[in-house]
Every structure is written in structure tokens, then in C-alpha cells.
Coordinates of N, CA and C in Angstrom, one line a residue:
X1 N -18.2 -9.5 -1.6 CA -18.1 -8.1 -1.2 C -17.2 -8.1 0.0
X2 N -17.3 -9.2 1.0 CA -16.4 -8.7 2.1 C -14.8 -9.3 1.8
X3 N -13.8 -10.0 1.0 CA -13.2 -9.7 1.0 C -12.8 -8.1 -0.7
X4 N -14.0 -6.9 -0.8 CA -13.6 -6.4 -1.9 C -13.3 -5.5 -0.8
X5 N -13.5 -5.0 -0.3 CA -13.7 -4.2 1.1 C -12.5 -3.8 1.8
X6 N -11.5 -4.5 1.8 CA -10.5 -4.6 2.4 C -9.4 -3.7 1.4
X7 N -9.5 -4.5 -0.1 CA -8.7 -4.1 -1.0 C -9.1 -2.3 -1.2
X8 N -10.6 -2.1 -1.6 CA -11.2 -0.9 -1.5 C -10.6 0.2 -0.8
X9 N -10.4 -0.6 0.3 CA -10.3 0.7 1.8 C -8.7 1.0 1.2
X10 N -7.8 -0.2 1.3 CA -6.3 0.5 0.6 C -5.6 1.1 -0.5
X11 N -6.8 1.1 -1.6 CA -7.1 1.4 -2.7 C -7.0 3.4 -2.4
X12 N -8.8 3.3 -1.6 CA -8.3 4.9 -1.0 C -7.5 5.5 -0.1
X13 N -7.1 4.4 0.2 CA -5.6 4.8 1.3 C -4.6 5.3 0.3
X14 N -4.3 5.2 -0.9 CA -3.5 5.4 -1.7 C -3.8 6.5 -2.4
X15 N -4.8 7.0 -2.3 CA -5.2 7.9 -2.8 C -5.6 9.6 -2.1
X16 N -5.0 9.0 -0.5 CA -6.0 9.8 0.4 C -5.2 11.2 0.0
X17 N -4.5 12.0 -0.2 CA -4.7 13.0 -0.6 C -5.2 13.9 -2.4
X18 N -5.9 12.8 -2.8 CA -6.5 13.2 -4.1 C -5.5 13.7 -4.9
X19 N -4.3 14.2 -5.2 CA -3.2 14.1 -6.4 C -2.9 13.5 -6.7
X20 N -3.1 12.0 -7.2 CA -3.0 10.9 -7.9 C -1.2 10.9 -7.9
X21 N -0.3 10.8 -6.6 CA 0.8 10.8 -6.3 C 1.2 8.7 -6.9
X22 N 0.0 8.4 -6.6 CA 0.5 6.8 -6.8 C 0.3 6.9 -8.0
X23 N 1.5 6.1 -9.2 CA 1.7 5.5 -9.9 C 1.0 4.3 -10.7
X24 N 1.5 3.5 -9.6 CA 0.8 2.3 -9.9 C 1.3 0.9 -8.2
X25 N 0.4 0.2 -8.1 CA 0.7 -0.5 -7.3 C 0.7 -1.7 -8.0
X26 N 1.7 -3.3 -7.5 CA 1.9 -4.3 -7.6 C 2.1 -5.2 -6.2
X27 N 1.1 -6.2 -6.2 CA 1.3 -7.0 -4.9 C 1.5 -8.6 -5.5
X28 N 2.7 -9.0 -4.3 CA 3.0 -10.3 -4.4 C 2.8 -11.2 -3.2
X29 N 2.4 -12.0 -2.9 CA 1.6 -13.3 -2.0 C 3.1 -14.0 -2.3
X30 N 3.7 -14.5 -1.1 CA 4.4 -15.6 -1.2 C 4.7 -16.0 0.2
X31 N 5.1 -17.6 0.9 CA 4.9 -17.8 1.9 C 4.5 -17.6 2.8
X32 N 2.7 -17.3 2.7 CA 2.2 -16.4 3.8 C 2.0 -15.1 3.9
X33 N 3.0 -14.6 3.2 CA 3.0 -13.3 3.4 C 2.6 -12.0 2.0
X34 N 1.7 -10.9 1.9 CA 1.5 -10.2 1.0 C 2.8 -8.9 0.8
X35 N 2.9 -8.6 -0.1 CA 4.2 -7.4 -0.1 C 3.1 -6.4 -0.8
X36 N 2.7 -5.3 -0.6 CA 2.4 -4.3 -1.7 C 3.3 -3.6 -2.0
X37 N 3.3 -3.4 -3.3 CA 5.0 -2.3 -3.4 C 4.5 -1.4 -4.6
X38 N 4.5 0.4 -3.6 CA 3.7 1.3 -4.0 C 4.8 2.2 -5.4
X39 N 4.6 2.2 -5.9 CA 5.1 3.1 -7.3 C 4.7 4.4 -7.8
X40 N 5.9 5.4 -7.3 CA 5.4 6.5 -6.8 C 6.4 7.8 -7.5
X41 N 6.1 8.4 -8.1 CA 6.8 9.9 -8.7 C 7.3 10.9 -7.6
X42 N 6.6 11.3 -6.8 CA 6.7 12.3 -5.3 C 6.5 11.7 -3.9
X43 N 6.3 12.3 -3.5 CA 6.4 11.9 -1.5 C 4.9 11.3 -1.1
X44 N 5.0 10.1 -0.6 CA 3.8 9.1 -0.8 C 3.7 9.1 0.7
X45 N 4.2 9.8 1.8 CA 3.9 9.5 3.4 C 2.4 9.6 4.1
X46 N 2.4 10.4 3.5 CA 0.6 10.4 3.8 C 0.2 9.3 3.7
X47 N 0.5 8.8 2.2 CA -0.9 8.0 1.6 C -0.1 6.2 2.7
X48 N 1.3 6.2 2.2 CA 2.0 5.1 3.3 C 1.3 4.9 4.4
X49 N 1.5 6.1 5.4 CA 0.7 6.2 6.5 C -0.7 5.4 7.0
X50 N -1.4 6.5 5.8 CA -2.7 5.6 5.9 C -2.9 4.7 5.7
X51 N -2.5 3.9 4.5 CA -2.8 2.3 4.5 C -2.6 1.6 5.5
X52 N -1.5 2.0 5.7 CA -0.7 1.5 6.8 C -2.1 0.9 8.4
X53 N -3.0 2.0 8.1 CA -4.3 1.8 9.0 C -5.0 0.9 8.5
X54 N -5.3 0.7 7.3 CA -6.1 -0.4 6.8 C -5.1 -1.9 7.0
X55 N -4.2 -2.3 7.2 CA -3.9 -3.5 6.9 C -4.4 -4.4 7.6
X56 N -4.9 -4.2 9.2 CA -5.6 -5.0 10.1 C -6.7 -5.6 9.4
X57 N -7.5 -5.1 8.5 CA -8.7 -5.3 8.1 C -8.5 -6.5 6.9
X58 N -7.6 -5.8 6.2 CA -6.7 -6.8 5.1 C -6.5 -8.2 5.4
X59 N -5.4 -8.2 6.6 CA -5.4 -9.4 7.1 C -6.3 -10.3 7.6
X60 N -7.2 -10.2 8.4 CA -8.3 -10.3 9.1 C -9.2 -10.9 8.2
X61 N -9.4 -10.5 6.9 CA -10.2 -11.1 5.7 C -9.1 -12.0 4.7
X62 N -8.4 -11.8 4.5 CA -7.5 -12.8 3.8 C -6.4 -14.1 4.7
X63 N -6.4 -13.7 5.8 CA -5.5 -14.6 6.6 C -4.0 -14.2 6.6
X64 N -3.6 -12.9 5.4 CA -1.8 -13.3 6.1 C -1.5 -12.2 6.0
X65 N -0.4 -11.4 7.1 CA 0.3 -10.4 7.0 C 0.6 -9.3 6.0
X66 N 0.2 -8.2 5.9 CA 0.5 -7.5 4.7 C 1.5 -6.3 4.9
X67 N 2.4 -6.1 4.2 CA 3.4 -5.0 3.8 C 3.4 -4.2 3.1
X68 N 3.1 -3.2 3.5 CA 3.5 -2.0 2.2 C 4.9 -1.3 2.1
X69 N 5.1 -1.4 1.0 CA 6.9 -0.3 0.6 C 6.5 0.3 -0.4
X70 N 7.2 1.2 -0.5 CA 7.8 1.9 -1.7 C 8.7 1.6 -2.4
X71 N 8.1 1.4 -3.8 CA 9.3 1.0 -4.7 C 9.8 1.4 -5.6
X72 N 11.1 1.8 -5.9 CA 11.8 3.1 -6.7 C 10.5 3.0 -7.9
X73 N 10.4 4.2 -8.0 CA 10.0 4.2 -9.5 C 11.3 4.6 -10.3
X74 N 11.3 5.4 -11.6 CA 11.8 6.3 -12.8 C 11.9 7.4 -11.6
X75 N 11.3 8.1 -11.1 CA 11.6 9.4 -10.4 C 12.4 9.4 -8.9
X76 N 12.4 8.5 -8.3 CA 12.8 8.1 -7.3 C 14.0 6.8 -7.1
X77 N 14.4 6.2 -7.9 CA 15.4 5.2 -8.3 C 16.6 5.8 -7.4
X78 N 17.0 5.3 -6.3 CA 17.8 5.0 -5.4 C 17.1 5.5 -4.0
X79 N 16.0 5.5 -3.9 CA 15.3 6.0 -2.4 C 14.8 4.8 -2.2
X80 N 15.4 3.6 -1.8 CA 13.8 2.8 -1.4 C 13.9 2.6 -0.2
X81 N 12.8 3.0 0.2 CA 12.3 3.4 1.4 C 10.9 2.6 1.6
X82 N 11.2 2.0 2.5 CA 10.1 1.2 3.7 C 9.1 2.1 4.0
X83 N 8.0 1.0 4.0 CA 6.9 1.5 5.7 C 6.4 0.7 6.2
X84 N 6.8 0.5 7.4 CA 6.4 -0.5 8.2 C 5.3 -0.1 9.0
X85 N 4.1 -1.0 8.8 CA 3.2 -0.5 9.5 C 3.0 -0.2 11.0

């Protein structure tokens, strides 16, 4: 349960304004470091934002740095745009 907790909280961070704006998410682990890279049709700043609050917790229970981006979807293919927490 305590490391589901972590993933949970960013789960509804992606969700925090209830229009199911997110897509789909894919995370990759490599050298240390997590990437989430959020896949998204419309404007995801809100939900960016918030995760962006949960990653301390993230870390803290898994051990390594985590990143969230945005990654072109089909609707957004040439915006990619960062968020650095």
C-alpha cells in the first residue's frame, strides 16, 4: 500500500479537473531517474501543475527523482512542452 499511494495521488493529479484531458500516461525508469510523459489532446496545466505537488511523495517512497512532460500527442504534435516541477 505505501508505495500504491504515491502513484494514486499522481494518478488524481492527472485528473484534477475531472474532463478526462489526459490521454494516456507512459513512464520510463532509467539511470536513476523516472520520466512521466503525459499524453494529452488539450491544455494539461492544471493537471501538470498539480502533479507537479505530488512528486516529493513519489520520490521519498521509490528513491529517485521524478519528471513530468508533456508529450506531443496526435493533437498537439509540435508543442512539446515541459514541466518542471
Amino acid at each position: 500500500v505505501r508505495r500504491l499511494i504515491p502513484l494514486i495521488r499522481l494518478a488524481n493529479a492527472l485528473d484534477r479537473t475531472h474532463y478526462s484531458v489526459v490521454d494516456s500516461v507512459t513512464c520510463r525508469v532509467t539511470r536513476g531517474r523516472a520520466r512521466l510523459s503525459v499524453h494529452a489532446r488539450t491544455d494539461t496545466e492544471l493537471e501538470l501543475w498539480t502533479a507537479g505537488l505530488q512528486t516529493g511523495r513519489f520520490e521519498k517512497v521509490f528513491g529517485v527523482p521524478i519528471e513530468i512532460v508533456l508529450a506531443p500527442s496526435e493533437a498537439n504534435k509540435g508543442e512539446d512542452r515541459e514541466h518542471a516541477k
